[in-house]
Amino acid sequence: MLILRADAMGMCFGVRDALAVIGRLPRPEAVTIHGELVHNGEVLAMLDRAGFVRSPEAARAVPSTPVVLVTAHGISERERARLLAAGKQLVDTTCPLVGKAHAAAQQLAAEGRRVIVLGKRDHVEVRGIVEDLEAPLVVGSEADIECWPQARLGVVAQTTMPEERAAQLLAAIRAANPQACVRWLDTVCSPTKARQQALGDLLPRIDALVVVGGRDSNNTRQLAERGRAAGVRTLQVEHVRELVPEWFEGVQVLGLTAGTSTLQRTIDEVHGWIGRLGGAIAVAARGNPGTSNPVESVRRG
Ligand code: SF4
């Protein structure tokens, strides 16, 4: 089995920089991580072990610790003001590209447009953007699109939405609102674009795909959905422990990619596991005695 790694995959600079800031904080027990830092169970478990306090994304209570860490997903200015008014010291790890999405939405609003955010309504990043807007709209699918009465509409996207999906929704909005002047500001982040592009390059060359990343990670799920939509057998795993040899039976060329919050270590563990499996299959194919059942040989190994 040949394993092809996507040219761009895994942790983005926004998450990496946020984790670097967190790693330098001297007293974890004095810090509440406000909302989920990343949608990655392994990273969250590491934070728990280090002693950080975590407040759930939906929490509206002011954290009890003196220091509050704003995650890479960002928060609204309204929320920031609320925390500062409560006397909290903020450590801000908002990704600059999320900041750009906030600024784009504000720019459209300043132009007198009703702002539409393409993305998941309950995602922390989307909530942060819409909380600062007057009568915002969130469009997660075609079912959310209407003919709105405004003559001026402005559209931005959650940073991790695939470009193609954003383009589909934008076209549907334009079609449903022919009376409106619709302005689109592209806020899909460059690491998301690069990972989607790299996967697009990989798909015609593979017959199965493994996507490594958190189950709740939006961009990881989008990568897996793209694989399935292309008709490629696709497996999304959060950890190497979820892999089973049977899934790989008959696979000749396997693609490997990972979401933007996936640790390099996790990718390497998954790659290593599959590599060992692939090696066992190759040996069996050459008729090596004792490995007539490659799956069994891997289990024994
Ligand atoms: S996915 Fe994009 S916007 Fe989100 S943290 Fe990473 S680089 Fe920033």
mmCIF file of C-alpha atoms in Angstrom, residues 44-223:
data_model
loop_
_atom_site.group_PDB
_atom_site.id
_atom_site.type_symbol
_atom_site.label_atom_id
_atom_site.label_comp_id
_atom_site.label_asym_id
_atom_site.label_seq_id
_atom_site.Cartn_x
_atom_site.Cartn_y
_atom_site.Cartn_z
ATOM 1 C CA LEU A 44 -7.991 19.515 25.524
ATOM 2 C CA ALA A 45 -6.864 16.582 27.664
ATOM 3 C CA MET A 46 -3.342 18.058 27.733
ATOM 4 C CA LEU A 47 -4.735 21.377 28.960
ATOM 5 C CA ASP A 48 -6.729 19.607 31.663
ATOM 6 C CA ARG A 49 -3.648 17.745 32.835
ATOM 7 C CA ALA A 50 -1.705 21.022 32.999
ATOM 8 C CA GLY A 51 -4.368 22.427 35.358
ATOM 9 C CA PHE A 52 -6.130 25.009 33.183
ATOM 10 C CA VAL A 53 -9.771 25.768 33.927
ATOM 11 C CA ARG A 54 -12.043 25.419 30.911
ATOM 12 C CA SER A 55 -15.411 27.069 30.488
ATOM 13 C CA PRO A 56 -17.819 25.459 28.023
ATOM 14 C CA GLU A 57 -18.477 27.339 24.803
ATOM 15 C CA ALA A 58 -22.066 28.057 25.683
ATOM 16 C CA ALA A 59 -21.180 29.375 29.159
ATOM 17 C CA ARG A 60 -22.411 32.846 29.869
ATOM 18 C CA ALA A 61 -21.168 33.051 33.467
ATOM 19 C CA VAL A 62 -18.084 35.183 34.054
ATOM 20 C CA PRO A 63 -15.140 32.829 34.761
ATOM 21 C CA SER A 64 -13.960 32.772 38.377
ATOM 22 C CA THR A 65 -10.204 32.915 37.670
ATOM 23 C CA PRO A 66 -8.394 36.279 37.427
ATOM 24 C CA VAL A 67 -7.082 35.523 33.945
ATOM 25 C CA VAL A 68 -9.234 34.592 30.940
ATOM 26 C CA LEU A 69 -7.725 33.247 27.756
ATOM 27 C CA VAL A 70 -9.513 34.200 24.543
ATOM 28 C CA THR A 71 -9.023 31.334 22.106
ATOM 29 C CA ALA A 72 -7.928 31.411 18.458
ATOM 30 C CA HIS A 73 -11.643 31.418 17.510
ATOM 31 C CA GLY A 74 -11.999 34.921 18.998
ATOM 32 C CA ILE A 75 -14.886 36.577 20.839
ATOM 33 C CA SER A 76 -17.125 39.559 20.173
ATOM 34 C CA GLU A 77 -16.247 43.057 21.354
ATOM 35 C CA ARG A 78 -19.373 42.831 23.473
ATOM 36 C CA GLU A 79 -18.034 39.753 25.267
ATOM 37 C CA ARG A 80 -14.604 41.324 25.611
ATOM 38 C CA ALA A 81 -16.136 44.385 27.279
ATOM 39 C CA ARG A 82 -18.162 42.166 29.618
ATOM 40 C CA LEU A 83 -15.052 40.288 30.774
ATOM 41 C CA LEU A 84 -13.003 43.472 31.204
ATOM 42 C CA ALA A 85 -15.839 45.088 33.169
ATOM 43 C CA ALA A 86 -15.707 42.093 35.516
ATOM 44 C CA GLY A 87 -12.044 42.880 36.190
ATOM 45 C CA LYS A 88 -10.576 40.002 34.209
ATOM 46 C CA GLN A 89 -7.136 40.117 32.678
ATOM 47 C CA LEU A 90 -7.396 38.873 29.086
ATOM 48 C CA VAL A 91 -4.779 36.841 27.278
ATOM 49 C CA ASP A 92 -5.840 37.136 23.669
ATOM 50 C CA THR A 93 -4.843 34.375 21.226
ATOM 51 C CA THR A 94 -7.427 35.287 18.577
ATOM 52 C CA CYS A 95 -6.054 34.205 15.208
ATOM 53 C CA PRO A 96 -5.315 37.267 13.024
ATOM 54 C CA LEU A 97 -7.372 35.683 10.237
ATOM 55 C CA VAL A 98 -10.400 35.451 12.545
ATOM 56 C CA GLY A 99 -9.751 39.107 13.369
ATOM 57 C CA LYS A 100 -9.846 39.791 9.630
ATOM 58 C CA ALA A 101 -13.258 38.113 9.385
ATOM 59 C CA HIS A 102 -14.580 40.328 12.232
ATOM 60 C CA ALA A 103 -13.218 43.413 10.478
ATOM 61 C CA ALA A 104 -14.778 42.387 7.160
ATOM 62 C CA ALA A 105 -18.201 41.946 8.760
ATOM 63 C CA GLN A 106 -17.912 45.349 10.436
ATOM 64 C CA GLN A 107 -16.880 46.949 7.140
ATOM 65 C CA LEU A 108 -19.959 45.555 5.386
ATOM 66 C CA ALA A 109 -22.178 46.753 8.223
ATOM 67 C CA ALA A 110 -20.598 50.221 7.995
ATOM 68 C CA GLU A 111 -21.536 50.273 4.301
ATOM 69 C CA GLY A 112 -25.173 49.922 5.367
ATOM 70 C CA ARG A 113 -25.471 46.260 4.405
ATOM 71 C CA ARG A 114 -27.260 43.555 6.301
ATOM 72 C CA VAL A 115 -24.505 41.084 7.071
ATOM 73 C CA ILE A 116 -24.782 37.375 6.313
ATOM 74 C CA VAL A 117 -22.255 34.969 7.814
ATOM 75 C CA LEU A 118 -21.856 31.657 5.991
ATOM 76 C CA GLY A 119 -21.123 29.002 8.599
ATOM 77 C CA LYS A 120 -22.358 27.071 11.571
ATOM 78 C CA ARG A 121 -24.739 29.068 13.734
ATOM 79 C CA ASP A 122 -23.532 27.560 17.013
ATOM 80 C CA HIS A 123 -19.807 27.701 16.229
ATOM 81 C CA VAL A 124 -17.849 29.886 18.644
ATOM 82 C CA GLU A 125 -16.197 31.844 15.814
ATOM 83 C CA VAL A 126 -19.520 32.620 14.123
ATOM 84 C CA ARG A 127 -21.070 33.640 17.448
ATOM 85 C CA GLY A 128 -18.177 36.007 18.057
ATOM 86 C CA ILE A 129 -18.732 37.691 14.679
ATOM 87 C CA VAL A 130 -22.520 38.006 14.835
ATOM 88 C CA GLU A 131 -22.702 39.246 18.433
ATOM 89 C CA ASP A 132 -21.311 42.593 17.294
ATOM 90 C CA LEU A 133 -23.761 43.012 14.397
ATOM 91 C CA GLU A 134 -27.223 44.511 14.035
ATOM 92 C CA ALA A 135 -29.770 41.857 12.889
ATOM 93 C CA PRO A 136 -27.171 39.481 11.413
ATOM 94 C CA LEU A 137 -28.091 36.409 9.385
ATOM 95 C CA VAL A 138 -26.312 33.065 9.544
ATOM 96 C CA VAL A 139 -26.532 30.744 6.558
ATOM 97 C CA GLY A 140 -25.391 27.178 7.126
ATOM 98 C CA SER A 141 -27.169 25.640 4.148
ATOM 99 C CA GLU A 142 -29.501 26.495 1.265
ATOM 100 C CA ALA A 143 -32.442 25.916 3.620
ATOM 101 C CA ASP A 144 -31.540 29.127 5.508
ATOM 102 C CA ILE A 145 -31.674 31.315 2.395
ATOM 103 C CA GLU A 146 -34.647 33.630 1.772
ATOM 104 C CA CYS A 147 -35.450 36.676 -0.265
ATOM 105 C CA TRP A 148 -34.615 39.356 2.300
ATOM 106 C CA PRO A 149 -36.109 42.846 2.023
ATOM 107 C CA GLN A 150 -32.776 44.726 2.178
ATOM 108 C CA ALA A 151 -31.384 46.346 -0.974
ATOM 109 C CA ARG A 152 -27.816 45.910 0.268
ATOM 110 C CA LEU A 153 -26.440 42.666 1.598
ATOM 111 C CA GLY A 154 -22.900 41.788 2.668
ATOM 112 C CA VAL A 155 -21.527 38.269 2.954
ATOM 113 C CA VAL A 156 -18.558 36.829 4.857
ATOM 114 C CA ALA A 157 -17.754 33.204 5.757
ATOM 115 C CA GLN A 158 -16.551 31.267 8.743
ATOM 116 C CA THR A 159 -12.795 31.011 8.195
ATOM 117 C CA THR A 160 -12.854 27.215 7.894
ATOM 118 C CA MET A 161 -15.587 26.919 5.286
ATOM 119 C CA PRO A 162 -14.336 25.326 2.041
ATOM 120 C CA GLU A 163 -14.177 27.883 -0.770
ATOM 121 C CA GLU A 164 -16.377 25.782 -3.045
ATOM 122 C CA ARG A 165 -19.115 25.573 -0.443
ATOM 123 C CA ALA A 166 -18.953 29.310 0.203
ATOM 124 C CA ALA A 167 -19.242 29.936 -3.551
ATOM 125 C CA GLN A 168 -22.335 27.677 -3.770
ATOM 126 C CA LEU A 169 -24.076 29.453 -0.898
ATOM 127 C CA LEU A 170 -23.141 32.874 -2.240
ATOM 128 C CA ALA A 171 -24.594 31.995 -5.653
ATOM 129 C CA ALA A 172 -27.797 30.773 -3.987
ATOM 130 C CA ILE A 173 -28.080 34.010 -1.986
ATOM 131 C CA ARG A 174 -27.618 36.084 -5.146
ATOM 132 C CA ALA A 175 -30.215 33.998 -6.998
ATOM 133 C CA ALA A 176 -32.768 34.402 -4.199
ATOM 134 C CA ASN A 177 -32.134 38.154 -3.861
ATOM 135 C CA PRO A 178 -31.983 39.564 -7.408
ATOM 136 C CA GLN A 179 -33.149 42.958 -6.088
ATOM 137 C CA ALA A 180 -30.159 43.312 -3.771
ATOM 138 C CA CYS A 181 -26.615 44.516 -4.250
ATOM 139 C CA VAL A 182 -24.682 41.639 -2.671
ATOM 140 C CA ARG A 183 -21.052 42.229 -1.697
ATOM 141 C CA TRP A 184 -18.829 39.295 -0.795
ATOM 142 C CA LEU A 185 -15.677 39.643 1.243
ATOM 143 C CA ASP A 186 -13.665 36.426 1.181
ATOM 144 C CA THR A 187 -12.781 35.508 4.771
ATOM 145 C CA VAL A 188 -11.960 31.826 4.260
ATOM 146 C CA CYS A 189 -8.483 31.526 5.770
ATOM 147 C CA SER A 190 -5.420 30.625 3.708
ATOM 148 C CA PRO A 191 -4.543 27.438 5.700
ATOM 149 C CA THR A 192 -8.089 26.125 5.073
ATOM 150 C CA LYS A 193 -7.746 26.905 1.369
ATOM 151 C CA ALA A 194 -4.327 25.237 1.215
ATOM 152 C CA ARG A 195 -5.581 22.064 2.920
ATOM 153 C CA GLN A 196 -8.620 21.831 0.669
ATOM 154 C CA GLN A 197 -6.500 22.474 -2.415
ATOM 155 C CA ALA A 198 -3.965 19.822 -1.401
ATOM 156 C CA LEU A 199 -6.767 17.315 -0.847
ATOM 157 C CA GLY A 200 -8.252 18.171 -4.247
ATOM 158 C CA ASP A 201 -4.869 17.358 -5.824
ATOM 159 C CA LEU A 202 -4.705 14.064 -3.936
ATOM 160 C CA LEU A 203 -8.200 12.705 -4.567
ATOM 161 C CA PRO A 204 -7.772 11.609 -8.220
ATOM 162 C CA ARG A 205 -4.665 9.620 -7.224
ATOM 163 C CA ILE A 206 -5.986 7.580 -4.295
ATOM 164 C CA ASP A 207 -8.552 4.875 -3.636
ATOM 165 C CA ALA A 208 -8.989 5.515 0.084
ATOM 166 C CA LEU A 209 -8.473 8.451 2.415
ATOM 167 C CA VAL A 210 -7.719 8.815 6.121
ATOM 168 C CA VAL A 211 -8.451 12.197 7.694
ATOM 169 C CA VAL A 212 -6.931 12.792 11.130
ATOM 170 C CA GLY A 213 -8.623 15.258 13.451
ATOM 171 C CA GLY A 214 -11.191 15.957 16.137
ATOM 172 C CA ARG A 215 -14.727 14.708 15.621
ATOM 173 C CA ASP A 216 -16.082 18.182 16.414
ATOM 174 C CA SER A 217 -13.553 19.984 14.243
ATOM 175 C CA ASN A 218 -15.372 21.771 11.445
ATOM 176 C CA ASN A 219 -12.493 21.809 8.987
ATOM 177 C CA THR A 220 -11.575 18.164 9.663
ATOM 178 C CA ARG A 221 -15.138 17.141 8.928
ATOM 179 C CA GLN A 222 -15.123 19.221 5.764
ATOM 180 C CA LEU A 223 -12.031 17.378 4.515
#
